[in-house]
């Protein structure tokens, strides 16, 4: 009988902002795993108004799909036994199963049992990493630096697990048109499925012929972790939020062309092109970085085509382009729908023969899975038809 490997989730409490309102405050953090009463506490320097922790906590994972972590900030103040509640955030660990470092700012919210207390305030800077070897050093290649929530939002974009934004070139100026494309990439493969299949089929030749420098490899590694090419102001959207799954197929193009007829200038569009983890683990680090970067650039090129099409049709519409890396594209798409409170999910329904030899990767229809699991209306479009399938409301 095969047993699942043990996993540990590491939580790095880096810093907070907007919590200390009086230099005499004594804020500290309490962490609960799955609501356990066993608390893990760390304090800041007393009576100095410091909001910097940089402390690591470790928990043994029981169920990576359901487990969650609650980080609560309290103020000891003048109390001897009790303390004053400031705010908290509850985070599911499911998005962290990839083993990568996920560093984010989170807004402190009011807990379910805090409905009769004061309003929460401030933000907290956290990092997560899930590991299978408890003797490995977490966050080994991730130096954490002091930064502000606003600086992080401007430079790193997406406030979501595992999402980092593409950094524009130095020619970018804030006063210029925000919809100008600083993030355009050339189309290298027509579909992400063909890119994954072709790159892995020719992996030996690609690795044999590569002559990249160490600086280039370091840049590739950095880009491989960039999951957001462009971030629009989706939190300020006054219309509907659409999310379009784009894989470069004719079905995806038809879905997008049809949804353009329903959009208004006040709407917001998420473009999501999922890079599936198809690079085997037995490759060494250099080979893995090169092959993953080939797939990353293919996904960036596909998303760029949809960005251009949207700017031609609706230049005023805000959009966000995301390139997540996941084992199952269906699951990550439904997770993004829930996180960003999407109103309508739009996916293409592939016609027979449109997808190639990789068709067995799913045991269930992609569109049907989304219709059953996405917590929003789901619209599917075929490559040959122009009429949308009736949206299915999922609550």
PDB file of N, CA and C in Angstrom, residues 318-380:
ATOM      1  N   UNK A 318     -10.363  47.803 -18.666  1.00  0.00           N
ATOM      2  CA  UNK A 318      -9.257  47.310 -17.864  1.00  0.00           C
ATOM      3  C   UNK A 318      -9.191  45.784 -17.977  1.00  0.00           C
ATOM      4  N   UNK A 319      -7.974  45.255 -17.976  1.00  0.00           N
ATOM      5  CA  UNK A 319      -7.810  43.814 -18.067  1.00  0.00           C
ATOM      6  C   UNK A 319      -6.636  43.373 -17.205  1.00  0.00           C
ATOM      7  N   UNK A 320      -6.641  42.094 -16.870  1.00  0.00           N
ATOM      8  CA  UNK A 320      -5.566  41.477 -16.108  1.00  0.00           C
ATOM      9  C   UNK A 320      -5.189  40.174 -16.795  1.00  0.00           C
ATOM     10  N   UNK A 321      -3.898  39.982 -17.022  1.00  0.00           N
ATOM     11  CA  UNK A 321      -3.412  38.778 -17.711  1.00  0.00           C
ATOM     12  C   UNK A 321      -2.613  37.933 -16.738  1.00  0.00           C
ATOM     13  N   UNK A 322      -3.036  36.677 -16.584  1.00  0.00           N
ATOM     14  CA  UNK A 322      -2.433  35.788 -15.601  1.00  0.00           C
ATOM     15  C   UNK A 322      -1.952  34.509 -16.280  1.00  0.00           C
ATOM     16  N   UNK A 323      -0.751  34.052 -15.885  1.00  0.00           N
ATOM     17  CA  UNK A 323      -0.157  32.824 -16.436  1.00  0.00           C
ATOM     18  C   UNK A 323       0.186  31.852 -15.308  1.00  0.00           C
ATOM     19  N   UNK A 324      -0.785  31.323 -14.593  1.00  0.00           N
ATOM     20  CA  UNK A 324      -0.466  30.445 -13.462  1.00  0.00           C
ATOM     21  C   UNK A 324       0.106  29.119 -13.930  1.00  0.00           C
ATOM     22  N   UNK A 325       0.906  28.511 -13.079  1.00  0.00           N
ATOM     23  CA  UNK A 325       1.456  27.181 -13.331  1.00  0.00           C
ATOM     24  C   UNK A 325       0.800  26.222 -12.361  1.00  0.00           C
ATOM     25  N   UNK A 326       0.208  25.147 -12.877  1.00  0.00           N
ATOM     26  CA  UNK A 326      -0.553  24.244 -12.015  1.00  0.00           C
ATOM     27  C   UNK A 326      -0.560  22.848 -12.610  1.00  0.00           C
ATOM     28  N   UNK A 327      -0.939  21.888 -11.774  1.00  0.00           N
ATOM     29  CA  UNK A 327      -1.060  20.508 -12.238  1.00  0.00           C
ATOM     30  C   UNK A 327      -2.359  20.284 -13.008  1.00  0.00           C
ATOM     31  N   UNK A 328      -3.392  21.008 -12.659  1.00  0.00           N
ATOM     32  CA  UNK A 328      -4.698  20.845 -13.289  1.00  0.00           C
ATOM     33  C   UNK A 328      -5.264  22.222 -13.610  1.00  0.00           C
ATOM     34  N   UNK A 329      -5.393  22.532 -14.901  1.00  0.00           N
ATOM     35  CA  UNK A 329      -5.860  23.846 -15.332  1.00  0.00           C
ATOM     36  C   UNK A 329      -7.280  24.116 -14.868  1.00  0.00           C
ATOM     37  N   UNK A 330      -8.100  23.085 -14.800  1.00  0.00           N
ATOM     38  CA  UNK A 330      -9.495  23.272 -14.413  1.00  0.00           C
ATOM     39  C   UNK A 330      -9.599  23.760 -12.967  1.00  0.00           C
ATOM     40  N   UNK A 331      -8.821  23.145 -12.083  1.00  0.00           N
ATOM     41  CA  UNK A 331      -8.900  23.501 -10.668  1.00  0.00           C
ATOM     42  C   UNK A 331      -8.422  24.919 -10.407  1.00  0.00           C
ATOM     43  N   UNK A 332      -7.311  25.306 -11.041  1.00  0.00           N
ATOM     44  CA  UNK A 332      -6.786  26.650 -10.800  1.00  0.00           C
ATOM     45  C   UNK A 332      -7.719  27.704 -11.378  1.00  0.00           C
ATOM     46  N   UNK A 333      -8.386  27.403 -12.484  1.00  0.00           N
ATOM     47  CA  UNK A 333      -9.323  28.355 -13.068  1.00  0.00           C
ATOM     48  C   UNK A 333     -10.504  28.593 -12.129  1.00  0.00           C
ATOM     49  N   UNK A 334     -11.040  27.520 -11.554  1.00  0.00           N
ATOM     50  CA  UNK A 334     -12.154  27.662 -10.612  1.00  0.00           C
ATOM     51  C   UNK A 334     -11.704  28.356  -9.331  1.00  0.00           C
ATOM     52  N   UNK A 335     -10.466  28.125  -8.904  1.00  0.00           N
ATOM     53  CA  UNK A 335      -9.952  28.791  -7.707  1.00  0.00           C
ATOM     54  C   UNK A 335      -9.803  30.293  -7.936  1.00  0.00           C
ATOM     55  N   UNK A 336      -9.358  30.695  -9.123  1.00  0.00           N
ATOM     56  CA  UNK A 336      -9.228  32.113  -9.439  1.00  0.00           C
ATOM     57  C   UNK A 336     -10.593  32.797  -9.525  1.00  0.00           C
ATOM     58  N   UNK A 337     -11.572  32.070 -10.022  1.00  0.00           N
ATOM     59  CA  UNK A 337     -12.939  32.599 -10.074  1.00  0.00           C
ATOM     60  C   UNK A 337     -13.423  32.959  -8.681  1.00  0.00           C
ATOM     61  N   UNK A 338     -13.193  32.077  -7.742  1.00  0.00           N
ATOM     62  CA  UNK A 338     -13.642  32.306  -6.371  1.00  0.00           C
ATOM     63  C   UNK A 338     -12.871  33.447  -5.730  1.00  0.00           C
ATOM     64  N   UNK A 339     -11.564  33.496  -5.956  1.00  0.00           N
ATOM     65  CA  UNK A 339     -10.742  34.486  -5.270  1.00  0.00           C
ATOM     66  C   UNK A 339     -11.044  35.901  -5.730  1.00  0.00           C
ATOM     67  N   UNK A 340     -11.275  36.079  -7.033  1.00  0.00           N
ATOM     68  CA  UNK A 340     -11.481  37.421  -7.562  1.00  0.00           C
ATOM     69  C   UNK A 340     -12.953  37.740  -7.812  1.00  0.00           C
ATOM     70  N   UNK A 341     -13.838  36.894  -7.275  1.00  0.00           N
ATOM     71  CA  UNK A 341     -15.278  37.142  -7.310  1.00  0.00           C
ATOM     72  C   UNK A 341     -15.739  37.464  -8.728  1.00  0.00           C
ATOM     73  N   UNK A 342     -15.402  36.574  -9.626  1.00  0.00           N
ATOM     74  CA  UNK A 342     -15.734  36.734 -11.043  1.00  0.00           C
ATOM     75  C   UNK A 342     -17.228  36.551 -11.254  1.00  0.00           C
ATOM     76  N   UNK A 343     -17.786  37.358 -12.133  1.00  0.00           N
ATOM     77  CA  UNK A 343     -19.222  37.254 -12.440  1.00  0.00           C
ATOM     78  C   UNK A 343     -19.503  36.209 -13.516  1.00  0.00           C
ATOM     79  N   UNK A 344     -18.661  36.175 -14.557  1.00  0.00           N
ATOM     80  CA  UNK A 344     -18.889  35.265 -15.672  1.00  0.00           C
ATOM     81  C   UNK A 344     -17.565  34.619 -16.075  1.00  0.00           C
ATOM     82  N   UNK A 345     -17.535  33.298 -16.084  1.00  0.00           N
ATOM     83  CA  UNK A 345     -16.392  32.547 -16.588  1.00  0.00           C
ATOM     84  C   UNK A 345     -16.696  32.121 -18.022  1.00  0.00           C
ATOM     85  N   UNK A 346     -15.764  32.382 -18.919  1.00  0.00           N
ATOM     86  CA  UNK A 346     -15.956  32.096 -20.342  1.00  0.00           C
ATOM     87  C   UNK A 346     -14.905  31.092 -20.791  1.00  0.00           C
ATOM     88  N   UNK A 347     -15.339  29.953 -21.312  1.00  0.00           N
ATOM     89  CA  UNK A 347     -14.416  28.932 -21.797  1.00  0.00           C
ATOM     90  C   UNK A 347     -14.876  28.450 -23.163  1.00  0.00           C
ATOM     91  N   UNK A 348     -13.928  28.006 -23.958  1.00  0.00           N
ATOM     92  CA  UNK A 348     -14.242  27.438 -25.262  1.00  0.00           C
ATOM     93  C   UNK A 348     -14.507  25.951 -25.159  1.00  0.00           C
ATOM     94  N   UNK A 349     -15.440  25.473 -25.937  1.00  0.00           N
ATOM     95  CA  UNK A 349     -15.750  24.039 -25.971  1.00  0.00           C
ATOM     96  C   UNK A 349     -15.074  23.455 -27.202  1.00  0.00           C
ATOM     97  N   UNK A 350     -14.038  22.669 -26.996  1.00  0.00           N
ATOM     98  CA  UNK A 350     -13.240  22.150 -28.103  1.00  0.00           C
ATOM     99  C   UNK A 350     -14.052  21.170 -28.943  1.00  0.00           C
ATOM    100  N   UNK A 351     -13.957  21.354 -30.235  1.00  0.00           N
ATOM    101  CA  UNK A 351     -14.625  20.427 -31.141  1.00  0.00           C
ATOM    102  C   UNK A 351     -13.768  19.181 -31.316  1.00  0.00           C
ATOM    103  N   UNK A 352     -14.352  18.057 -31.760  1.00  0.00           N
ATOM    104  CA  UNK A 352     -13.580  16.821 -31.926  1.00  0.00           C
ATOM    105  C   UNK A 352     -12.384  17.035 -32.854  1.00  0.00           C
ATOM    106  N   UNK A 353     -11.220  16.564 -32.408  1.00  0.00           N
ATOM    107  CA  UNK A 353     -10.023  16.671 -33.221  1.00  0.00           C
ATOM    108  C   UNK A 353      -9.258  17.966 -33.048  1.00  0.00           C
ATOM    109  N   UNK A 354      -9.822  18.924 -32.303  1.00  0.00           N
ATOM    110  CA  UNK A 354      -9.121  20.196 -32.142  1.00  0.00           C
ATOM    111  C   UNK A 354      -7.895  20.053 -31.255  1.00  0.00           C
ATOM    112  N   UNK A 355      -7.975  19.255 -30.201  1.00  0.00           N
ATOM    113  CA  UNK A 355      -6.833  18.997 -29.339  1.00  0.00           C
ATOM    114  C   UNK A 355      -6.107  17.750 -29.823  1.00  0.00           C
ATOM    115  N   UNK A 356      -4.810  17.693 -29.575  1.00  0.00           N
ATOM    116  CA  UNK A 356      -3.982  16.636 -30.122  1.00  0.00           C
ATOM    117  C   UNK A 356      -3.843  15.473 -29.143  1.00  0.00           C
ATOM    118  N   UNK A 357      -2.675  14.862 -29.142  1.00  0.00           N
ATOM    119  CA  UNK A 357      -2.474  13.618 -28.404  1.00  0.00           C
ATOM    120  C   UNK A 357      -2.586  13.772 -26.902  1.00  0.00           C
ATOM    121  N   UNK A 358      -2.595  14.980 -26.417  1.00  0.00           N
ATOM    122  CA  UNK A 358      -2.646  15.211 -24.972  1.00  0.00           C
ATOM    123  C   UNK A 358      -4.071  15.179 -24.425  1.00  0.00           C
ATOM    124  N   UNK A 359      -5.012  14.710 -25.228  1.00  0.00           N
ATOM    125  CA  UNK A 359      -6.423  14.792 -24.851  1.00  0.00           C
ATOM    126  C   UNK A 359      -6.760  13.948 -23.622  1.00  0.00           C
ATOM    127  N   UNK A 360      -5.924  12.962 -23.303  1.00  0.00           N
ATOM    128  CA  UNK A 360      -6.232  12.087 -22.177  1.00  0.00           C
ATOM    129  C   UNK A 360      -5.824  12.674 -20.835  1.00  0.00           C
ATOM    130  N   UNK A 361      -5.319  13.907 -20.824  1.00  0.00           N
ATOM    131  CA  UNK A 361      -4.876  14.497 -19.563  1.00  0.00           C
ATOM    132  C   UNK A 361      -6.049  14.700 -18.610  1.00  0.00           C
ATOM    133  N   UNK A 362      -7.267  14.870 -19.138  1.00  0.00           N
ATOM    134  CA  UNK A 362      -8.445  15.037 -18.289  1.00  0.00           C
ATOM    135  C   UNK A 362      -9.373  13.860 -18.492  1.00  0.00           C
ATOM    136  N   UNK A 363      -9.958  13.402 -17.407  1.00  0.00           N
ATOM    137  CA  UNK A 363     -10.922  12.320 -17.476  1.00  0.00           C
ATOM    138  C   UNK A 363     -12.351  12.866 -17.545  1.00  0.00           C
ATOM    139  N   UNK A 364     -12.454  14.178 -17.599  1.00  0.00           N
ATOM    140  CA  UNK A 364     -13.779  14.790 -17.659  1.00  0.00           C
ATOM    141  C   UNK A 364     -13.680  16.066 -18.462  1.00  0.00           C
ATOM    142  N   UNK A 365     -14.725  16.397 -19.178  1.00  0.00           N
ATOM    143  CA  UNK A 365     -14.743  17.589 -20.013  1.00  0.00           C
ATOM    144  C   UNK A 365     -14.329  18.830 -19.233  1.00  0.00           C
ATOM    145  N   UNK A 366     -13.467  19.627 -19.844  1.00  0.00           N
ATOM    146  CA  UNK A 366     -12.998  20.854 -19.207  1.00  0.00           C
ATOM    147  C   UNK A 366     -14.169  21.786 -18.913  1.00  0.00           C
ATOM    148  N   UNK A 367     -14.987  22.039 -19.930  1.00  0.00           N
ATOM    149  CA  UNK A 367     -16.107  22.964 -19.758  1.00  0.00           C
ATOM    150  C   UNK A 367     -17.138  22.422 -18.768  1.00  0.00           C
ATOM    151  N   UNK A 368     -17.365  21.119 -18.803  1.00  0.00           N
ATOM    152  CA  UNK A 368     -18.343  20.545 -17.872  1.00  0.00           C
ATOM    153  C   UNK A 368     -17.838  20.609 -16.436  1.00  0.00           C
ATOM    154  N   UNK A 369     -16.546  20.427 -16.246  1.00  0.00           N
ATOM    155  CA  UNK A 369     -15.968  20.543 -14.907  1.00  0.00           C
ATOM    156  C   UNK A 369     -16.160  21.963 -14.368  1.00  0.00           C
ATOM    157  N   UNK A 370     -15.892  22.948 -15.203  1.00  0.00           N
ATOM    158  CA  UNK A 370     -16.045  24.340 -14.774  1.00  0.00           C
ATOM    159  C   UNK A 370     -17.501  24.663 -14.466  1.00  0.00           C
ATOM    160  N   UNK A 371     -18.415  24.113 -15.247  1.00  0.00           N
ATOM    161  CA  UNK A 371     -19.831  24.353 -14.990  1.00  0.00           C
ATOM    162  C   UNK A 371     -20.270  23.778 -13.656  1.00  0.00           C
ATOM    163  N   UNK A 372     -19.600  22.716 -13.224  1.00  0.00           N
ATOM    164  CA  UNK A 372     -19.989  22.091 -11.971  1.00  0.00           C
ATOM    165  C   UNK A 372     -19.275  22.632 -10.747  1.00  0.00           C
ATOM    166  N   UNK A 373     -18.143  23.323 -10.952  1.00  0.00           N
ATOM    167  CA  UNK A 373     -17.331  23.731  -9.811  1.00  0.00           C
ATOM    168  C   UNK A 373     -17.107  25.243  -9.688  1.00  0.00           C
ATOM    169  N   UNK A 374     -17.190  25.987 -10.775  1.00  0.00           N
ATOM    170  CA  UNK A 374     -16.949  27.439 -10.701  1.00  0.00           C
ATOM    171  C   UNK A 374     -18.131  28.124 -10.018  1.00  0.00           C
ATOM    172  N   UNK A 375     -17.835  29.019  -9.081  1.00  0.00           N
ATOM    173  CA  UNK A 375     -18.890  29.707  -8.324  1.00  0.00           C
ATOM    174  C   UNK A 375     -19.293  30.996  -9.029  1.00  0.00           C
ATOM    175  N   UNK A 376     -19.741  30.865 -10.249  1.00  0.00           N
ATOM    176  CA  UNK A 376     -20.219  32.007 -11.017  1.00  0.00           C
ATOM    177  C   UNK A 376     -20.960  31.460 -12.229  1.00  0.00           C
ATOM    178  N   UNK A 377     -21.487  32.355 -13.055  1.00  0.00           N
ATOM    179  CA  UNK A 377     -22.098  31.926 -14.310  1.00  0.00           C
ATOM    180  C   UNK A 377     -20.992  31.459 -15.248  1.00  0.00           C
ATOM    181  N   UNK A 378     -21.254  30.383 -15.972  1.00  0.00           N
ATOM    182  CA  UNK A 378     -20.274  29.818 -16.901  1.00  0.00           C
ATOM    183  C   UNK A 378     -20.872  29.814 -18.306  1.00  0.00           C
ATOM    184  N   UNK A 379     -20.144  30.408 -19.246  1.00  0.00           N
ATOM    185  CA  UNK A 379     -20.579  30.446 -20.638  1.00  0.00           C
ATOM    186  C   UNK A 379     -19.560  29.700 -21.488  1.00  0.00           C
ATOM    187  N   UNK A 380     -20.035  28.798 -22.332  1.00  0.00           N
ATOM    188  CA  UNK A 380     -19.167  28.033 -23.216  1.00  0.00           C
ATOM    189  C   UNK A 380     -19.523  28.338 -24.661  1.00  0.00           C
TER     190      UNK A 380
END
